XYZ file of C-alpha atoms in Angstrom:
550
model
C 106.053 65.285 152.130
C 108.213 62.767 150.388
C 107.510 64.871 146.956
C 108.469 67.274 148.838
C 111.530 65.895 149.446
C 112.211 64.522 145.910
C 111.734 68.450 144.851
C 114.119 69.594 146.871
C 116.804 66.575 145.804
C 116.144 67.237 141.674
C 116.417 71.275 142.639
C 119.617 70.792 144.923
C 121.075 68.564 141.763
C 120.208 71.498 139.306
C 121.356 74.089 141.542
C 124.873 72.211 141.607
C 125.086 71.008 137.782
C 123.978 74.765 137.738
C 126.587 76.379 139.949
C 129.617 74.103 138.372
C 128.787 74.909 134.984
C 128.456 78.447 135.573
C 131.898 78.437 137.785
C 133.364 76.592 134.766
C 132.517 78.631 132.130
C 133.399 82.002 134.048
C 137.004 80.013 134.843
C 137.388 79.821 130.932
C 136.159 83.002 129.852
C 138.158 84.789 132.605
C 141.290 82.839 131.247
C 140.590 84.089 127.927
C 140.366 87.626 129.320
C 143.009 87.095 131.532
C 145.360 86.461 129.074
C 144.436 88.743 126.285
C 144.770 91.823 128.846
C 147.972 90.199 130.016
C 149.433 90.515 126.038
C 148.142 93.736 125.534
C 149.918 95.392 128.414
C 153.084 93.579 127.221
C 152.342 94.908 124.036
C 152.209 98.549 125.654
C 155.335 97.458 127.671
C 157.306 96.369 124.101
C 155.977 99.408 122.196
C 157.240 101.538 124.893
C 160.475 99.929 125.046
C 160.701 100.485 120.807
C 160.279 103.960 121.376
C 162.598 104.049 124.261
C 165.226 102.611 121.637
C 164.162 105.241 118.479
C 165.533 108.093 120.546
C 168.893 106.032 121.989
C 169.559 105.127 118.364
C 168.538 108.951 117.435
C 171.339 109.810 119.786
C 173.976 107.511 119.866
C 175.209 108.141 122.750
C 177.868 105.951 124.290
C 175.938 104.790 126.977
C 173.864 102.392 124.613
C 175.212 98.981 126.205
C 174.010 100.712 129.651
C 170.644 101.826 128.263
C 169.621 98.093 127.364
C 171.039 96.462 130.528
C 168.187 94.553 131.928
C 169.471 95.568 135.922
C 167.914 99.001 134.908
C 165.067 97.162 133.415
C 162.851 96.247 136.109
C 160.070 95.181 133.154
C 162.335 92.409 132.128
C 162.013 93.988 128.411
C 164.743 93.070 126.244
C 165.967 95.788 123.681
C 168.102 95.687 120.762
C 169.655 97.937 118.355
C 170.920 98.369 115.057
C 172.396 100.760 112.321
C 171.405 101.650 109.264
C 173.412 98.495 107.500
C 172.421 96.022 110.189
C 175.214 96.170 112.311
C 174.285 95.221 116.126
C 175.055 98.265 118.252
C 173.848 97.365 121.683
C 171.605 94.493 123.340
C 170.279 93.067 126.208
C 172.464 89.740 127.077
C 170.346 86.539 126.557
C 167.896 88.782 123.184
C 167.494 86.583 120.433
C 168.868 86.874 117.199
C 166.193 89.092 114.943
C 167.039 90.309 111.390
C 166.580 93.239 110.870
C 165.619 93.340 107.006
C 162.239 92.038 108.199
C 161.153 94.928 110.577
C 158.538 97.757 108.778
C 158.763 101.017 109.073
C 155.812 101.234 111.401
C 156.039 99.310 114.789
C 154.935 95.549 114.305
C 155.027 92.265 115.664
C 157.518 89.509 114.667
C 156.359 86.080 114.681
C 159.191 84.041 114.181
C 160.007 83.790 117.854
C 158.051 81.610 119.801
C 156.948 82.489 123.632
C 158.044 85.875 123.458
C 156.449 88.911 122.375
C 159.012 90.860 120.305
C 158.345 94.045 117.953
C 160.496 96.036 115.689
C 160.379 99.240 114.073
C 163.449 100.118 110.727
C 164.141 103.487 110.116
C 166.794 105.174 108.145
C 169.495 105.624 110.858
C 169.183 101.800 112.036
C 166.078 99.332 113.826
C 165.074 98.799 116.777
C 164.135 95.565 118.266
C 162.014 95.246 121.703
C 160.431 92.334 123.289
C 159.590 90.407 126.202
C 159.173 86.504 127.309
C 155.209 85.725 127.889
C 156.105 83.096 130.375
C 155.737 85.777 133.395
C 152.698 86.439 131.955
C 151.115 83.139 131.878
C 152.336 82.276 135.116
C 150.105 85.187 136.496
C 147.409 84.011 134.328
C 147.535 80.441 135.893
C 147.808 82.083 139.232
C 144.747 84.270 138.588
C 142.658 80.794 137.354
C 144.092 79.076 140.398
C 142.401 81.811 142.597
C 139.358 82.199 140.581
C 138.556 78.605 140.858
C 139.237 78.471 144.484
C 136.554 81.561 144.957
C 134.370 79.818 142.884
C 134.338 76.695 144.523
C 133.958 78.819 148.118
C 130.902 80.575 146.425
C 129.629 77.225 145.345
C 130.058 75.784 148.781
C 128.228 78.705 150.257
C 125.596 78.858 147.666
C 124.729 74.523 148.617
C 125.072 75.851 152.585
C 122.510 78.585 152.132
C 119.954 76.812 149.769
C 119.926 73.444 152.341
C 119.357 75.969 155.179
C 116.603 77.889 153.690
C 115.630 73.977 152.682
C 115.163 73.100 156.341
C 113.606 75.918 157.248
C 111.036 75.593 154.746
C 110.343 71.960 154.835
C 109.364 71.306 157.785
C 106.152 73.719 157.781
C 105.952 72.350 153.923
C 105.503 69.163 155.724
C 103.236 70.000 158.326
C 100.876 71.649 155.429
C 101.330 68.822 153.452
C 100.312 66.023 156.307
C 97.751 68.267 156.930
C 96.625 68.427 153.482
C 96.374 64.509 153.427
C 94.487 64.724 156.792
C 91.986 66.826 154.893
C 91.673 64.624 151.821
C 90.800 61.518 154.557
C 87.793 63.712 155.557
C 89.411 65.010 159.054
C 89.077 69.037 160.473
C 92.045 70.210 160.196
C 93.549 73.524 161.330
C 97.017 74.353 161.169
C 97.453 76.629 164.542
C 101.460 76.169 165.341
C 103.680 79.204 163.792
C 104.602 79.416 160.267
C 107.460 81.314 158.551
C 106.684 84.998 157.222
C 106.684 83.615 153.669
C 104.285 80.571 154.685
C 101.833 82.640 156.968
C 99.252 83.419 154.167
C 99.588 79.947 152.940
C 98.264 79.024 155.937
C 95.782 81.411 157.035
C 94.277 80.290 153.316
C 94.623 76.431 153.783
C 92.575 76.919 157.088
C 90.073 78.575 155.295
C 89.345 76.471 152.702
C 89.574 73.447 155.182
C 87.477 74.976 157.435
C 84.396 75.808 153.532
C 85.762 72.331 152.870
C 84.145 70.789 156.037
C 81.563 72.985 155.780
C 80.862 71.750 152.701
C 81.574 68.145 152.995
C 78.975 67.814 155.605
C 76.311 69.682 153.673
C 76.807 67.010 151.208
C 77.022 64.072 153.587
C 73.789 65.756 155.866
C 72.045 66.388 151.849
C 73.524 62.423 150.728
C 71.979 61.220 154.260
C 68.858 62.459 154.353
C 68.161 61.541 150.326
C 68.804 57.684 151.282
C 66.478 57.792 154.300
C 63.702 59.393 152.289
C 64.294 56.894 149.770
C 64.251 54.214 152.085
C 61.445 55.030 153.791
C 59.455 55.197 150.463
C 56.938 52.154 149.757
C 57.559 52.435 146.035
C 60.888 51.322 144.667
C 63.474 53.849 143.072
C 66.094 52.520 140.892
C 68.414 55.044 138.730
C 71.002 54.706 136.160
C 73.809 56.846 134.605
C 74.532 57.675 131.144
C 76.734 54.533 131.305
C 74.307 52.642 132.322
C 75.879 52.186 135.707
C 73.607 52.159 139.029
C 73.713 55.201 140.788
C 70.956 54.815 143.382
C 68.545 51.708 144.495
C 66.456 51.432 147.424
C 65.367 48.576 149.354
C 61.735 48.813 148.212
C 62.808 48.158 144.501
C 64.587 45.190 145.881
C 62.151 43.612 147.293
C 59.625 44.463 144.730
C 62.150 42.743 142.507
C 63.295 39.690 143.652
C 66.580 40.814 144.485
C 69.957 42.279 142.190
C 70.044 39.331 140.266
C 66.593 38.516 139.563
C 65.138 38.177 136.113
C 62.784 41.250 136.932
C 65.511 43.530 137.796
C 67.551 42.322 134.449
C 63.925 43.271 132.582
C 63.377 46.652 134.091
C 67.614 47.672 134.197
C 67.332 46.592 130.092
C 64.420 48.855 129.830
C 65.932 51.780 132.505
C 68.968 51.998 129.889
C 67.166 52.339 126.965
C 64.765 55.180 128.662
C 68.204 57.389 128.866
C 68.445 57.518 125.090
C 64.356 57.706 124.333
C 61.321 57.369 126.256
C 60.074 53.553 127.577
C 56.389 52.846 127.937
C 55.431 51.961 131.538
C 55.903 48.289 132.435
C 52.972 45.969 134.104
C 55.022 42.976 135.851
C 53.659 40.059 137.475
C 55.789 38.948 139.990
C 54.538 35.697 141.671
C 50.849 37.149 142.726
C 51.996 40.871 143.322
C 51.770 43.300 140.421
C 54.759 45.968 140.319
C 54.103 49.053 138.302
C 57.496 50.168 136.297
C 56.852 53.818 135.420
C 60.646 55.050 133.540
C 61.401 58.810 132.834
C 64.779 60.358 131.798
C 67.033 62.276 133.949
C 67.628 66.164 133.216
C 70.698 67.123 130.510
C 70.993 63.429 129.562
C 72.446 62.238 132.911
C 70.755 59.039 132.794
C 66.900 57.558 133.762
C 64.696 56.970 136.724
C 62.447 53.754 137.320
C 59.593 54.012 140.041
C 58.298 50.884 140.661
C 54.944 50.385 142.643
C 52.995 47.523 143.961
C 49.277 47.890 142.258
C 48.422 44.352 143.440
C 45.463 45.950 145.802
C 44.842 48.722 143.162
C 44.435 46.565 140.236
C 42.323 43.717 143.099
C 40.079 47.196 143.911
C 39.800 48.029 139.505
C 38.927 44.549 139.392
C 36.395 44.830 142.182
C 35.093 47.600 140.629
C 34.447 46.025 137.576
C 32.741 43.244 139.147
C 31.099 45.557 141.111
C 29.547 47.392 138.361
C 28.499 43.818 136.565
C 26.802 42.293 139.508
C 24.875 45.740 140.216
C 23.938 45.452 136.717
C 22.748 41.882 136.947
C 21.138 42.714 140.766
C 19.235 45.220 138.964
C 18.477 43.080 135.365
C 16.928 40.062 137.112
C 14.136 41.772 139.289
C 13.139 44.253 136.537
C 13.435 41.401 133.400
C 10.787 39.355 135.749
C 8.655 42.614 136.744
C 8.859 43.585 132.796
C 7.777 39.887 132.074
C 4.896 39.915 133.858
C 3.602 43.137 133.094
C 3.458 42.784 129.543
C 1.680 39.212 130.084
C -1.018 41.525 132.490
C -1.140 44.437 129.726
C -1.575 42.019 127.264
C -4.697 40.159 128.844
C -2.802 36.687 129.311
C -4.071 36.632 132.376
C -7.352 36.246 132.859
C -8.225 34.400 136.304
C -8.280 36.903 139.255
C -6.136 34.465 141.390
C -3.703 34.454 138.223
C -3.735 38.252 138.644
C -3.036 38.017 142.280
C -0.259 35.681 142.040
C 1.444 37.896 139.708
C 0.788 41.059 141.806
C 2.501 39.581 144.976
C 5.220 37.823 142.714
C 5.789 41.830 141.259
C 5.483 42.695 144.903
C 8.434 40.662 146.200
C 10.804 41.677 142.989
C 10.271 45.219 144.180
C 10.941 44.508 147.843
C 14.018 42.383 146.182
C 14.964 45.844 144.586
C 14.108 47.971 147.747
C 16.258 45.841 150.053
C 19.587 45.766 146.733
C 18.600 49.562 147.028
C 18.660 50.304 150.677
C 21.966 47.597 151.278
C 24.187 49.597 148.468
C 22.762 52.934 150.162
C 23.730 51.197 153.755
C 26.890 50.447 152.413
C 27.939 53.441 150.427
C 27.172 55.251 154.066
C 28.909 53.395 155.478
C 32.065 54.046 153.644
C 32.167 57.365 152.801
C 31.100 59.059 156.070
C 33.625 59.847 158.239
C 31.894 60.522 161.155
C 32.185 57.871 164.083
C 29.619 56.004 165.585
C 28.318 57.331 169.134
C 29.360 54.750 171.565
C 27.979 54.001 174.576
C 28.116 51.822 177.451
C 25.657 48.166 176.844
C 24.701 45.253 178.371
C 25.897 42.711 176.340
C 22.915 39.934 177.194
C 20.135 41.983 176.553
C 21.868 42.433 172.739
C 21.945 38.620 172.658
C 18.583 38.192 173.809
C 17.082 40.894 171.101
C 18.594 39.322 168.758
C 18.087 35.933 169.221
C 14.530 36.331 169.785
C 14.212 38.101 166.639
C 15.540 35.546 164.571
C 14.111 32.762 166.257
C 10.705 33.295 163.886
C 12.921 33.264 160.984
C 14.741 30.015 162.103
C 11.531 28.005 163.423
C 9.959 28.840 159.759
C 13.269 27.727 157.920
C 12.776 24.755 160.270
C 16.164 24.999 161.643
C 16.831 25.026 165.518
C 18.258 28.433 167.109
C 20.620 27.979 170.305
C 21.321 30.763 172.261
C 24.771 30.148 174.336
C 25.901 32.738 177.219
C 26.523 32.949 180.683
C 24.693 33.913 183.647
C 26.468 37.244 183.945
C 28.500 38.999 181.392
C 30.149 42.723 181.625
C 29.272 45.051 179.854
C 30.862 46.540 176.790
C 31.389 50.158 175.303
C 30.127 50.125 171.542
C 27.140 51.354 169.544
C 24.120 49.049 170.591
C 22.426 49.239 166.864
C 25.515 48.611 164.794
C 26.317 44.943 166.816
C 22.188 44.079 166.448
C 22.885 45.056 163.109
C 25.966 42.917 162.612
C 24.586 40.021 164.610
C 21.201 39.991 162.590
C 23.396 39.922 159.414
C 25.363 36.543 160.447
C 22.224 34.940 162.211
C 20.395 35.329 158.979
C 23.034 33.983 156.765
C 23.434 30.859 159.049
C 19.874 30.013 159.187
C 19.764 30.767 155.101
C 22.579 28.367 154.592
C 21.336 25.680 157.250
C 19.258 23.394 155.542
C 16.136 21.983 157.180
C 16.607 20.269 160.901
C 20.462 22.250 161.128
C 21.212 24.599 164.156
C 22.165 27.282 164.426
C 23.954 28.730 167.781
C 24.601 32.352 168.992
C 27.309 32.250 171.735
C 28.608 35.102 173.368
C 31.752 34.301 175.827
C 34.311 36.236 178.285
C 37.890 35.696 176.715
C 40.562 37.881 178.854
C 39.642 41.397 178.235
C 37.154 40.830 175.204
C 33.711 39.278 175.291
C 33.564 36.974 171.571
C 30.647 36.724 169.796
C 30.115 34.210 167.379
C 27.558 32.815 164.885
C 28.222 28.625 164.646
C 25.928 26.745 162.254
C 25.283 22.967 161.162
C 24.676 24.100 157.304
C 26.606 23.754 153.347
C 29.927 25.555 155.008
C 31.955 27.087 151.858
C 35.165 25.753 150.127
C 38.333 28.056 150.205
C 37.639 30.519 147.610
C 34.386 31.340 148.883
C 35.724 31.754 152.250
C 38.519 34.379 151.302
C 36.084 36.346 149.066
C 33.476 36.038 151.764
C 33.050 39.772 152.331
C 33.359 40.774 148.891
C 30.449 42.719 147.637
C 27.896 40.744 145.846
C 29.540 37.678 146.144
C 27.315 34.494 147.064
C 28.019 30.987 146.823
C 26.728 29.101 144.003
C 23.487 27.590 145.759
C 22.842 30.845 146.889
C 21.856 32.666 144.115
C 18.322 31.825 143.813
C 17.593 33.565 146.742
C 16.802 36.407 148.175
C 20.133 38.012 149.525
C 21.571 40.996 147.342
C 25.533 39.502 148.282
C 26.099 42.566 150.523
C 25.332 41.646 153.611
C 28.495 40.263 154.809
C 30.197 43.411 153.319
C 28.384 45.499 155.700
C 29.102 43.707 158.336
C 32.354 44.044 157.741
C 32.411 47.939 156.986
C 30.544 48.376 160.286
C 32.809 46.062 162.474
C 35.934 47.948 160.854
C 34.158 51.729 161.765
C 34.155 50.117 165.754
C 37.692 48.927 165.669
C 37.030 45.236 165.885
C 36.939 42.879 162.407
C 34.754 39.811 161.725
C 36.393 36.344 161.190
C 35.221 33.061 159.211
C 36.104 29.665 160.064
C 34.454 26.816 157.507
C 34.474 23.283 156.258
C 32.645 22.046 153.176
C 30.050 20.278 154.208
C 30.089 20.866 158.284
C 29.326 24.651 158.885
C 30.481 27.612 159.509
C 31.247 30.021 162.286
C 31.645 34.055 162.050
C 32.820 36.043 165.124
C 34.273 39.195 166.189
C 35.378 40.573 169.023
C 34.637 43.595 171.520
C 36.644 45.127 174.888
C 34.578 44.883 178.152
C 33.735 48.431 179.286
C 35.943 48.863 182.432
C 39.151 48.588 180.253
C 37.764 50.845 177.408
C 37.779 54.908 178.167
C 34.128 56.605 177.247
C-alpha cells in the first residue's frame, strides 16, 4: 500500500511536470503561429490597400485626399501616393515619410520603418505607398496567449482533478489487494469477497485463485515437510544431510544422540567426511563412541545437491559377529578335545601299546565317556538351535508347583550326596499353582541345580527355594560354592562360556544358555546374583495360575 502510494505521488509529479511543459510549449508555438498569421493577413490587408492606390493614381481623380482618409478606412491602413517625379499627391494624416526612389516595380516590403508593416509598388505614372502599424496586431496576439494560457491552466486543473479521482477510486481496492497480498505472504487464507471496480474484478477473481492453489499448495508442503520429520524421527538410525554448501539441511534426533551432540568431536568427524562425499564418494565409517559402535554409511544426493549420512548403532551386531566368532572357535575346540583324546587312544590300542586287558578296559570306558562328552555337546547345540529357531510356542498348562520342586529335588539329590554336597529343599506347605509348560521349568531347574552342586565344592549346600511374592511364585537356586567375579557374571549365559576352574569338566558351556532361551520362549528371564568366593543364586520368576488366562 504505501508503494502504492509513492506510485501514485512520482506519477501525479510527472503528470504535472508533464501537463506544464506541454501547456508551455503549445503557449509558444501558438504565439509563433499567432503572430505569423496575424502579419500575413496584414500583409493581404497592405497589398490590397497598394492596389486600391494603383487604380486612384491610374485615375487621378480629385477625390484622392478623400480616398486615403482613414474615417473611410475602417482597416486603419494608411495609403500614400505619388507622381511620376515624386511629388506627394495625397496621404493619410499621421503616414510616415517613405521615398519613393526605393519602391520596385513589383509590390514589396520596406524595412526601414520599424513597427509597421508598409509596402510599395513604382510605376511609370507615380508609387504607391500602403501600410499599417503591427501594434493592433500584437495586442491581439497577447490577448490570444493571455486566453490560451488561461485554458491551459483550466485543462491542467481538470486533468490533476480527474487523475486524483480515478486515484481514489482505484486505491483503495489497490490497497485492499495489496494487504491482502501481505496476508497471503504471512501464510493466512485469504479471499477477497467485498466488490471491486469493473477494471479490478478479474484481478481479483485471479488473486483468489491463486490464493486459494497457494494454500492448497502450502499445506501439501507443510502436511509432505511434517510427515518427513516424524518418519525421520521415529527412525532408530540417525540421518544427517548436507547441501552443496555444505550447510545442514536435515538432522534427526537419533544422529544426535548417536553423536554426542552438535558440537561433539564425532559429529565434526562425520560432517568433514559428509562434505567431502558431495564432491566424491566416502568409504563407510566404523566409530567407537564410548562402548557403542555407530555405523557411518555416506552416499551423494541426486544432481549434485549435496550428501546423506546414515548412521547406525552395530554395538549388538558387531557383540552377535563377535559371538559368532567365538561361537564357531569354542565349537571347534568342544569338538577337538574329545576326538584328539579318542584319536590318542586309539592309535595307542591299534598299535598294541596296550597290552593288559584292564589297560584295554580303562581305555574303552575313558573312549566311552569322550563320546558321551560329544553326545551330550551334540544333543545341547541341537537343544539349543531348537530352541531358537522354532517359532512355535510351548503348550502350557496348568501345574502344581510343589510336585515340580519335589521331582526335581529328588532327582538331584543322588547327584549332590555323590558330589558330597548337602541339597536343601525350601517351600511352603501350600503353594498355587502356576500356568507354564511342566518339562521346560524341570528342565530349567535341573540346569541350575546341576551347576550349583558342580560349582559347590565338597561339604557346600546347595538350596532350592520356591516362594509366593505378590502375584509370582520365585524360584531360585542358592549355593555355598566358588561364586564368579563380574565378567563371568555378565557373560554368564553366553554360549560356551565357563569359568576358568570349570573347564576340566564335563559341561559343554551351554547349559545356562538354554536355560535362558527356554525361560525367554515362557515370558519370564533368569537372573544371577554372585560374590567371589560366597555363592551364587539364579532365579526366575512365574505368574500364579488364577491371574494368568489359559
Amino acid at each position: 500500500m504505501l508503494r502504492f502510494r509513492r506510485f501514485s505521488r512520482t506519477i501525479l509529479v510527472i503528470l504535472t511536470l508533464y501537463s506544464v511543459v506541454l501547456i508551455t510549449a503549445l503557449y509558444f508555438v501558438s504565439s509563433a503561429l499567432a503572430r505569423d498569421t496575424t502579419r500575413r493577413l496584414i500583409a493581404q490587408e497592405v497589398t490590397q490597400a497598394v492596389r486600391t492606390g494603383e487604380m486612384l493614381l491610374a485615375e487621378k481623380g480629385p477625390d484622392l485626399d478623400r480616398a486615403v482618409d482613414p474615417r473611410l478606412n475602417p482597416g486603419e491602413v494608411f495609403l500614400i501616393l505619388y507622381d511620376e517625379n515624386g511629388t506627394l499627391l495625397a496621404a493619410t494624416p499621421g503616414a510616415p515619410q517613405v521615398d519613393p526612389a526605393k519602391l520596385d516595380r513589383e509590390i514589396t516590403e520596406v524595412d526601414d520603418l520599424p513597427g509597421m508593416l508598409v509596402m510599395g509598388l513604382r510605376l511609370d505614372i507615380g508609387s504607391v505607398v500602403a501600410g499599417k502599424a503591427l501594434k493592433s496586431s500584437e495586442q491581439a496576439n497577447v490577448g490570444f496567449r493571455t486566453l490560451l494560457l488561461q485554458y491551459g491552466i483550466i485543462a491542467l486543473a481538470l486533468t490533476l482533478l480527474i487523475y486524483i479521482l480515478l486515484a481514489l477510486r482505484i486505491m483503495q481496492p489497490v490497497d485492499m489487494l495489496s494487504s491482502a497480498a501481505q496476508r497471503l505472504s504471512d501464510g493466512e487464507q485469504v479471499e477477497i469477497t467485498e466488490k471491486l471496480p469493473v477494471e479490478l474484478r478479474s484481478l481479483g477473481r485471479a488473486f483468489n485463485h491463486m490464493s486459494h492453489r497457494l494454500t492448497q499448495s502450502m499445506g501439501e508442503l507443510t502436511y509432505e515437510r511434517d510427515t518427513l520429520s516424524r518418519v525421520l524421527e521415529s527412525l532408530d538410525e540417525g540421518v544427517l544431510a548436507v547441501d552443496r554448501a555444505g550447510d545442514i539441511l536435515r538432522e534427526n534426533q537419533a544422529a544426535v544422540r548417536l553423536l554426542r551432540g552438535r558440537d561433539s568431536e564425532y559429529t565434526l568427524r562425520v560432517l568433514s567426511l559428509l562434505r567431502k562425499a558431495a564432491e566424491e564418494p566416502q568409504e563407510d565409517l566404523l566409530l567407537q563412541i564410548g562402548e557403542t559402535t555407530v555405523l557411518a554409511v555416506f552416499r551423494p544426493l541426486s544432481s549434485g545437491a549435496g550428501a546423506l549420512a546414515v548412521l547406525r548403532d552395530v554395538t549388538e551386531h558387531e557383540r552377535l559377529e563377535r559371538t559368532r566368532r567365538e561361537y564357531v572357535a569354542n565349537i571347534s575346540h568342544e569338538l577337538r578335545t574329545p576326538l584328539s583324546s579318542m584319536r590318542g587312544i586309539t592309535e595307542g590300542l591299534r598299535d598294541g601299546l596296550v597290552t593288559s586287558e584292564e589297560e584295554r578296559h580303562r581305555y574303552y570306558e575313558m573312549i566311552l565317556s569322550e563320546v558321551l562328552r560329544l553326545s551330550r555337546l551334540v544333543n545341547d547345540l541341537l537343544e539349543l538351535s531348537h530352541l531358537q529357531s522354532s517359532a512355535a510356542a510351548f503348550a502350557m498348562e496348568e501345574t502344581d508347583a510343589l510336585e515340580i520342586a519335589y521331582e526335581v529335588h529328588d532327582r538331584a539329590k543322588t547327584l549332590a550326596d555323590k558330589k558330597g554336597v548337602r541339597l536343601i529343599l525350601d517351600v511352603p506347605e501350600a503353594l498355587p499353582n502356576v500356568v507354564t509348560n511342566e518339562d521346560r521349568i524341570q528342565q530349567v531347574l535341573t540346569i541350575l541345580l546341576d551347576n550349583a552342586i558342580k560349582f559347590t565344592p565338597a561339604g557346600g549346600q546347595v538350596t532350592l527355594s520356591v516362594q509366593q511374592e505378590a502375584r509370582f511364585l520365585r524360584f531360585a537356586v542358592r549355593d555355598t560354592g566358588v561364586g564368579m567375579d563380574e565378567y563371568t557374571l555378565e557373560h554368564a549365559f553366553d554360549r560356551f562360556h565357563q569359568a576358568d576352574h570349570s573347564h576340566n569338566s564335563q559341561g559343554s558351556g551351554l547349559g545356562l544358555a538354554i536355560a535362558q532361551e527356554i525361560m525367554q520362549r515362557l515370558d519370564s528371564r533368569v537372573t544371577a546374583r554372585s560374590t567371589q568366593g560366597e555363592g551364587s543364586e539364579f532365579s526366575f520368576m512365574l505368574r500364579v495360575a488364577e491371574d494368568m488366562e489359559i
